[in-house]
PDB file of N, CA and C in Angstrom:
ATOM      1  N   MET A   7     -20.635 -21.021 -43.275  1.00  0.00           N
ATOM      2  CA  MET A   7     -19.601 -22.000 -43.081  1.00  0.00           C
ATOM      3  C   MET A   7     -20.001 -23.272 -43.752  1.00  0.00           C
ATOM      4  N   THR A   8     -19.013 -23.984 -44.302  1.00  0.00           N
ATOM      5  CA  THR A   8     -19.309 -25.279 -44.958  1.00  0.00           C
ATOM      6  C   THR A   8     -19.148 -26.418 -43.986  1.00  0.00           C
ATOM      7  N   THR A   9     -19.596 -27.488 -44.361  1.00  0.00           N
ATOM      8  CA  THR A   9     -19.411 -28.720 -43.507  1.00  0.00           C
ATOM      9  C   THR A   9     -17.926 -29.053 -43.318  1.00  0.00           C
ATOM     10  N   GLU A  10     -17.129 -28.906 -44.374  1.00  0.00           N
ATOM     11  CA  GLU A  10     -15.715 -29.134 -44.330  1.00  0.00           C
ATOM     12  C   GLU A  10     -15.023 -28.218 -43.363  1.00  0.00           C
ATOM     13  N   GLN A  11     -15.465 -26.951 -43.354  1.00  0.00           N
ATOM     14  CA  GLN A  11     -14.893 -25.951 -42.509  1.00  0.00           C
ATOM     15  C   GLN A  11     -15.285 -26.189 -41.114  1.00  0.00           C
ATOM     16  N   ASP A  12     -16.514 -26.691 -40.887  1.00  0.00           N
ATOM     17  CA  ASP A  12     -16.925 -26.992 -39.508  1.00  0.00           C
ATOM     18  C   ASP A  12     -16.167 -28.207 -38.952  1.00  0.00           C
ATOM     19  N   LYS A  13     -15.890 -29.193 -39.834  1.00  0.00           N
ATOM     20  CA  LYS A  13     -15.088 -30.330 -39.374  1.00  0.00           C
ATOM     21  C   LYS A  13     -13.652 -29.888 -39.112  1.00  0.00           C
ATOM     22  N   ALA A  14     -13.074 -29.052 -39.871  1.00  0.00           N
ATOM     23  CA  ALA A  14     -11.753 -28.579 -39.599  1.00  0.00           C
ATOM     24  C   ALA A  14     -11.709 -27.755 -38.301  1.00  0.00           C
ATOM     25  N   LEU A  15     -12.710 -26.892 -38.091  1.00  0.00           N
ATOM     26  CA  LEU A  15     -12.716 -26.130 -36.857  1.00  0.00           C
ATOM     27  C   LEU A  15     -12.831 -27.026 -35.570  1.00  0.00           C
ATOM     28  N   ALA A  16     -13.667 -28.002 -35.759  1.00  0.00           N
ATOM     29  CA  ALA A  16     -13.882 -28.955 -34.611  1.00  0.00           C
ATOM     30  C   ALA A  16     -12.631 -29.712 -34.293  1.00  0.00           C
ATOM     31  N   ALA A  17     -11.897 -30.095 -35.409  1.00  0.00           N
ATOM     32  CA  ALA A  17     -10.536 -30.850 -35.176  1.00  0.00           C
ATOM     33  C   ALA A  17      -9.635 -29.906 -34.449  1.00  0.00           C
ATOM     34  N   VAL A  18      -9.503 -28.678 -34.910  1.00  0.00           N
ATOM     35  CA  VAL A  18      -8.505 -27.740 -34.334  1.00  0.00           C
ATOM     36  C   VAL A  18      -8.917 -27.344 -32.970  1.00  0.00           C
ATOM     37  N   LYS A  19     -10.206 -27.294 -32.660  1.00  0.00           N
ATOM     38  CA  LYS A  19     -10.669 -26.936 -31.338  1.00  0.00           C
ATOM     39  C   LYS A  19     -10.330 -28.117 -30.419  1.00  0.00           C
ATOM     40  N   MET A  20     -10.385 -29.286 -30.844  1.00  0.00           N
ATOM     41  CA  MET A  20     -10.079 -30.450 -30.056  1.00  0.00           C
ATOM     42  C   MET A  20      -8.432 -30.393 -29.747  1.00  0.00           C
ATOM     43  N   ALA A  21      -7.730 -30.066 -30.808  1.00  0.00           N
ATOM     44  CA  ALA A  21      -6.310 -29.974 -30.537  1.00  0.00           C
ATOM     45  C   ALA A  21      -5.964 -28.876 -29.509  1.00  0.00           C
ATOM     46  N   ILE A  22      -6.677 -27.781 -29.560  1.00  0.00           N
ATOM     47  CA  ILE A  22      -6.573 -26.673 -28.641  1.00  0.00           C
ATOM     48  C   ILE A  22      -6.756 -27.178 -27.241  1.00  0.00           C
ATOM     49  N   GLN A  23      -7.870 -27.954 -27.060  1.00  0.00           N
ATOM     50  CA  GLN A  23      -8.157 -28.456 -25.714  1.00  0.00           C
ATOM     51  C   GLN A  23      -7.138 -29.446 -25.233  1.00  0.00           C
ATOM     52  N   MET A  24      -6.673 -30.258 -26.102  1.00  0.00           N
ATOM     53  CA  MET A  24      -5.562 -31.280 -25.790  1.00  0.00           C
ATOM     54  C   MET A  24      -4.309 -30.589 -25.302  1.00  0.00           C
ATOM     55  N   GLU A  25      -3.950 -29.469 -25.933  1.00  0.00           N
ATOM     56  CA  GLU A  25      -2.734 -28.654 -25.575  1.00  0.00           C
ATOM     57  C   GLU A  25      -2.976 -28.052 -24.220  1.00  0.00           C
ATOM     58  N   THR A  26      -4.165 -27.515 -24.012  1.00  0.00           N
ATOM     59  CA  THR A  26      -4.497 -26.967 -22.701  1.00  0.00           C
ATOM     60  C   THR A  26      -4.471 -28.005 -21.601  1.00  0.00           C
ATOM     61  N   ASP A  27      -5.016 -29.183 -21.857  1.00  0.00           N
ATOM     62  CA  ASP A  27      -4.984 -30.177 -20.904  1.00  0.00           C
ATOM     63  C   ASP A  27      -3.595 -30.634 -20.569  1.00  0.00           C
ATOM     64  N   GLY A  28      -2.748 -30.728 -21.653  1.00  0.00           N
ATOM     65  CA  GLY A  28      -1.317 -31.219 -21.503  1.00  0.00           C
ATOM     66  C   GLY A  28      -0.619 -30.147 -20.641  1.00  0.00           C
ATOM     67  N   LYS A  29      -0.819 -28.948 -20.898  1.00  0.00           N
ATOM     68  CA  LYS A  29      -0.123 -27.892 -20.092  1.00  0.00           C
ATOM     69  C   LYS A  29      -0.532 -28.018 -18.600  1.00  0.00           C
ATOM     70  N   GLU A  30      -1.762 -28.190 -18.302  1.00  0.00           N
ATOM     71  CA  GLU A  30      -2.252 -28.270 -16.971  1.00  0.00           C
ATOM     72  C   GLU A  30      -1.671 -29.560 -16.287  1.00  0.00           C
ATOM     73  N   PHE A  31      -1.599 -30.632 -17.085  1.00  0.00           N
ATOM     74  CA  PHE A  31      -0.958 -31.874 -16.504  1.00  0.00           C
ATOM     75  C   PHE A  31       0.452 -31.690 -16.103  1.00  0.00           C
ATOM     76  N   TYR A  32       1.176 -31.021 -17.012  1.00  0.00           N
ATOM     77  CA  TYR A  32       2.645 -30.880 -16.739  1.00  0.00           C
ATOM     78  C   TYR A  32       2.873 -29.912 -15.601  1.00  0.00           C
ATOM     79  N   LEU A  33       2.026 -28.896 -15.508  1.00  0.00           N
ATOM     80  CA  LEU A  33       2.152 -27.925 -14.390  1.00  0.00           C
ATOM     81  C   LEU A  33       1.811 -28.620 -13.044  1.00  0.00           C
ATOM     82  N   LYS A  34       0.836 -29.411 -12.996  1.00  0.00           N
ATOM     83  CA  LYS A  34       0.447 -30.169 -11.734  1.00  0.00           C
ATOM     84  C   LYS A  34       1.517 -31.169 -11.412  1.00  0.00           C
ATOM     85  N   ALA A  35       2.036 -31.892 -12.372  1.00  0.00           N
ATOM     86  CA  ALA A  35       3.103 -32.829 -12.189  1.00  0.00           C
ATOM     87  C   ALA A  35       4.311 -32.131 -11.679  1.00  0.00           C
ATOM     88  N   GLY A  36       4.649 -31.017 -12.133  1.00  0.00           N
ATOM     89  CA  GLY A  36       5.795 -30.287 -11.743  1.00  0.00           C
ATOM     90  C   GLY A  36       5.638 -29.870 -10.293  1.00  0.00           C
ATOM     91  N   GLU A  37       4.488 -29.422  -9.914  1.00  0.00           N
ATOM     92  CA  GLU A  37       4.251 -28.923  -8.486  1.00  0.00           C
ATOM     93  C   GLU A  37       4.386 -30.234  -7.589  1.00  0.00           C
ATOM     94  N   ALA A  38       3.941 -31.368  -8.035  1.00  0.00           N
ATOM     95  CA  ALA A  38       3.957 -32.554  -7.163  1.00  0.00           C
ATOM     96  C   ALA A  38       5.460 -33.155  -7.143  1.00  0.00           C
ATOM     97  N   SER A  39       6.229 -32.840  -8.133  1.00  0.00           N
ATOM     98  CA  SER A  39       7.577 -33.490  -8.181  1.00  0.00           C
ATOM     99  C   SER A  39       8.432 -32.973  -7.058  1.00  0.00           C
ATOM    100  N   GLY A  40       9.189 -33.914  -6.465  1.00  0.00           N
ATOM    101  CA  GLY A  40      10.104 -33.541  -5.409  1.00  0.00           C
ATOM    102  C   GLY A  40      11.517 -33.362  -5.963  1.00  0.00           C
ATOM    103  N   ASN A  41      11.656 -33.507  -7.247  1.00  0.00           N
ATOM    104  CA  ASN A  41      12.961 -33.416  -7.864  1.00  0.00           C
ATOM    105  C   ASN A  41      13.053 -31.991  -8.655  1.00  0.00           C
ATOM    106  N   GLU A  42      14.071 -31.222  -8.333  1.00  0.00           N
ATOM    107  CA  GLU A  42      14.117 -29.933  -9.025  1.00  0.00           C
ATOM    108  C   GLU A  42      14.343 -30.120 -10.576  1.00  0.00           C
ATOM    109  N   LEU A  43      15.118 -31.093 -10.959  1.00  0.00           N
ATOM    110  CA  LEU A  43      15.325 -31.207 -12.359  1.00  0.00           C
ATOM    111  C   LEU A  43      14.032 -31.635 -13.011  1.00  0.00           C
ATOM    112  N   GLY A  44      13.278 -32.553 -12.380  1.00  0.00           N
ATOM    113  CA  GLY A  44      11.994 -32.927 -12.844  1.00  0.00           C
ATOM    114  C   GLY A  44      11.012 -31.788 -12.899  1.00  0.00           C
ATOM    115  N   LYS A  45      10.935 -30.918 -11.975  1.00  0.00           N
ATOM    116  CA  LYS A  45      10.185 -29.712 -12.011  1.00  0.00           C
ATOM    117  C   LYS A  45      10.523 -28.804 -13.177  1.00  0.00           C
ATOM    118  N   LYS A  46      11.819 -28.662 -13.438  1.00  0.00           N
ATOM    119  CA  LYS A  46      12.242 -27.832 -14.446  1.00  0.00           C
ATOM    120  C   LYS A  46      11.794 -28.351 -15.831  1.00  0.00           C
ATOM    121  N   LEU A  47      12.024 -29.662 -16.061  1.00  0.00           N
ATOM    122  CA  LEU A  47      11.589 -30.350 -17.228  1.00  0.00           C
ATOM    123  C   LEU A  47      10.051 -30.201 -17.527  1.00  0.00           C
ATOM    124  N   LEU A  48       9.271 -30.476 -16.409  1.00  0.00           N
ATOM    125  CA  LEU A  48       7.876 -30.429 -16.546  1.00  0.00           C
ATOM    126  C   LEU A  48       7.365 -28.985 -16.875  1.00  0.00           C
ATOM    127  N   THR A  49       8.052 -27.987 -16.284  1.00  0.00           N
ATOM    128  CA  THR A  49       7.728 -26.578 -16.576  1.00  0.00           C
ATOM    129  C   THR A  49       8.003 -26.300 -18.048  1.00  0.00           C
ATOM    130  N   GLN A  50       9.146 -26.757 -18.475  1.00  0.00           N
ATOM    131  CA  GLN A  50       9.441 -26.524 -19.899  1.00  0.00           C
ATOM    132  C   GLN A  50       8.472 -27.215 -20.869  1.00  0.00           C
ATOM    133  N   LEU A  51       8.017 -28.463 -20.468  1.00  0.00           N
ATOM    134  CA  LEU A  51       7.056 -29.125 -21.364  1.00  0.00           C
ATOM    135  C   LEU A  51       5.689 -28.296 -21.219  1.00  0.00           C
ATOM    136  N   ALA A  52       5.340 -27.786 -20.155  1.00  0.00           N
ATOM    137  CA  ALA A  52       4.150 -26.942 -20.065  1.00  0.00           C
ATOM    138  C   ALA A  52       4.266 -25.760 -21.038  1.00  0.00           C
ATOM    139  N   ALA A  53       5.363 -25.272 -21.003  1.00  0.00           N
ATOM    140  CA  ALA A  53       5.563 -24.021 -21.867  1.00  0.00           C
ATOM    141  C   ALA A  53       5.509 -24.368 -23.403  1.00  0.00           C
ATOM    142  N   GLU A  54       6.000 -25.490 -23.703  1.00  0.00           N
ATOM    143  CA  GLU A  54       5.917 -25.986 -25.099  1.00  0.00           C
ATOM    144  C   GLU A  54       4.423 -26.267 -25.505  1.00  0.00           C
ATOM    145  N   GLU A  55       3.655 -26.822 -24.503  1.00  0.00           N
ATOM    146  CA  GLU A  55       2.255 -27.023 -24.826  1.00  0.00           C
ATOM    147  C   GLU A  55       1.508 -25.738 -25.045  1.00  0.00           C
ATOM    148  N   ASP A  56       1.843 -24.618 -24.359  1.00  0.00           N
ATOM    149  CA  ASP A  56       1.289 -23.373 -24.511  1.00  0.00           C
ATOM    150  C   ASP A  56       1.620 -22.758 -25.943  1.00  0.00           C
ATOM    151  N   ILE A  57       2.901 -22.947 -26.349  1.00  0.00           N
ATOM    152  CA  ILE A  57       3.224 -22.601 -27.719  1.00  0.00           C
ATOM    153  C   ILE A  57       2.416 -23.250 -28.721  1.00  0.00           C
ATOM    154  N   HIS A  58       2.295 -24.593 -28.534  1.00  0.00           N
ATOM    155  CA  HIS A  58       1.430 -25.375 -29.528  1.00  0.00           C
ATOM    156  C   HIS A  58      -0.070 -24.864 -29.490  1.00  0.00           C
ATOM    157  N   ARG A  59      -0.539 -24.609 -28.324  1.00  0.00           N
ATOM    158  CA  ARG A  59      -1.942 -24.118 -28.224  1.00  0.00           C
ATOM    159  C   ARG A  59      -2.126 -22.808 -28.910  1.00  0.00           C
ATOM    160  N   ARG A  60      -1.197 -21.832 -28.757  1.00  0.00           N
ATOM    161  CA  ARG A  60      -1.308 -20.616 -29.476  1.00  0.00           C
ATOM    162  C   ARG A  60      -1.217 -20.734 -30.953  1.00  0.00           C
ATOM    163  N   LYS A  61      -0.401 -21.709 -31.466  1.00  0.00           N
ATOM    164  CA  LYS A  61      -0.433 -21.956 -32.914  1.00  0.00           C
ATOM    165  C   LYS A  61      -1.665 -22.454 -33.370  1.00  0.00           C
ATOM    166  N   PHE A  62      -2.321 -23.392 -32.652  1.00  0.00           N
ATOM    167  CA  PHE A  62      -3.631 -23.926 -32.996  1.00  0.00           C
ATOM    168  C   PHE A  62      -4.714 -22.933 -32.920  1.00  0.00           C
ATOM    169  N   VAL A  63      -4.666 -21.975 -32.009  1.00  0.00           N
ATOM    170  CA  VAL A  63      -5.627 -20.824 -31.968  1.00  0.00           C
ATOM    171  C   VAL A  63      -5.439 -19.995 -33.238  1.00  0.00           C
ATOM    172  N   GLN A  64      -4.220 -19.724 -33.716  1.00  0.00           N
ATOM    173  CA  GLN A  64      -4.044 -19.012 -34.927  1.00  0.00           C
ATOM    174  C   GLN A  64      -4.608 -19.727 -36.096  1.00  0.00           C
ATOM    175  N   ILE A  65      -4.401 -21.029 -36.164  1.00  0.00           N
ATOM    176  CA  ILE A  65      -4.973 -21.854 -37.311  1.00  0.00           C
ATOM    177  C   ILE A  65      -6.477 -21.785 -37.251  1.00  0.00           C
ATOM    178  N   PHE A  66      -7.021 -21.836 -36.009  1.00  0.00           N
ATOM    179  CA  PHE A  66      -8.510 -21.816 -35.832  1.00  0.00           C
ATOM    180  C   PHE A  66      -9.052 -20.541 -36.327  1.00  0.00           C
ATOM    181  N   GLU A  67      -8.401 -19.452 -36.030  1.00  0.00           N
ATOM    182  CA  GLU A  67      -8.909 -18.070 -36.450  1.00  0.00           C
ATOM    183  C   GLU A  67      -8.799 -17.934 -37.997  1.00  0.00           C
ATOM    184  N   THR A  68      -7.715 -18.485 -38.550  1.00  0.00           N
ATOM    185  CA  THR A  68      -7.545 -18.439 -39.982  1.00  0.00           C
ATOM    186  C   THR A  68      -8.633 -19.201 -40.667  1.00  0.00           C
ATOM    187  N   ILE A  69      -8.907 -20.360 -40.267  1.00  0.00           N
ATOM    188  CA  ILE A  69      -9.990 -21.092 -40.850  1.00  0.00           C
ATOM    189  C   ILE A  69     -11.312 -20.478 -40.763  1.00  0.00           C
ATOM    190  N   ARG A  70     -11.609 -20.003 -39.527  1.00  0.00           N
ATOM    191  CA  ARG A  70     -12.919 -19.447 -39.258  1.00  0.00           C
ATOM    192  C   ARG A  70     -13.092 -18.185 -40.146  1.00  0.00           C
ATOM    193  N   ALA A  71     -12.021 -17.421 -40.394  1.00  0.00           N
ATOM    194  CA  ALA A  71     -12.182 -16.241 -41.141  1.00  0.00           C
ATOM    195  C   ALA A  71     -12.296 -16.453 -42.702  1.00  0.00           C
ATOM    196  N   GLN A  72     -12.021 -17.626 -43.164  1.00  0.00           N
ATOM    197  CA  GLN A  72     -12.083 -17.845 -44.621  1.00  0.00           C
ATOM    198  C   GLN A  72     -13.480 -18.189 -45.020  1.00  0.00           C
ATOM    199  N   GLU A  73     -13.816 -17.609 -46.155  1.00  0.00           N
ATOM    200  CA  GLU A  73     -15.144 -17.836 -46.725  1.00  0.00           C
ATOM    201  C   GLU A  73     -15.067 -18.893 -47.770  1.00  0.00           C
ATOM    202  N   GLY A  74     -16.156 -19.659 -48.006  1.00  0.00           N
ATOM    203  CA  GLY A  74     -16.264 -20.615 -49.099  1.00  0.00           C
ATOM    204  C   GLY A  74     -15.255 -21.710 -48.999  1.00  0.00           C
ATOM    205  N   TRP A  75     -15.023 -22.260 -47.864  1.00  0.00           N
ATOM    206  CA  TRP A  75     -14.101 -23.381 -47.656  1.00  0.00           C
ATOM    207  C   TRP A  75     -14.475 -24.530 -48.483  1.00  0.00           C
TER     208      TRP A  75
END
């Protein structure tokens, strides 16, 4: 792996963690919400964060698999 590849992987890994943390935040906030519409919105936001996380995982795997970055 090259230094540039390592930097790219580190950045994407950070993005994956941010999306994971965001999903957890929205789920906890939804559980704590006393408003049904608020719960629904927060659950949808959590689902969006999971979609983002999965895309970043794909990007991570693509970068990791490439030789000679």
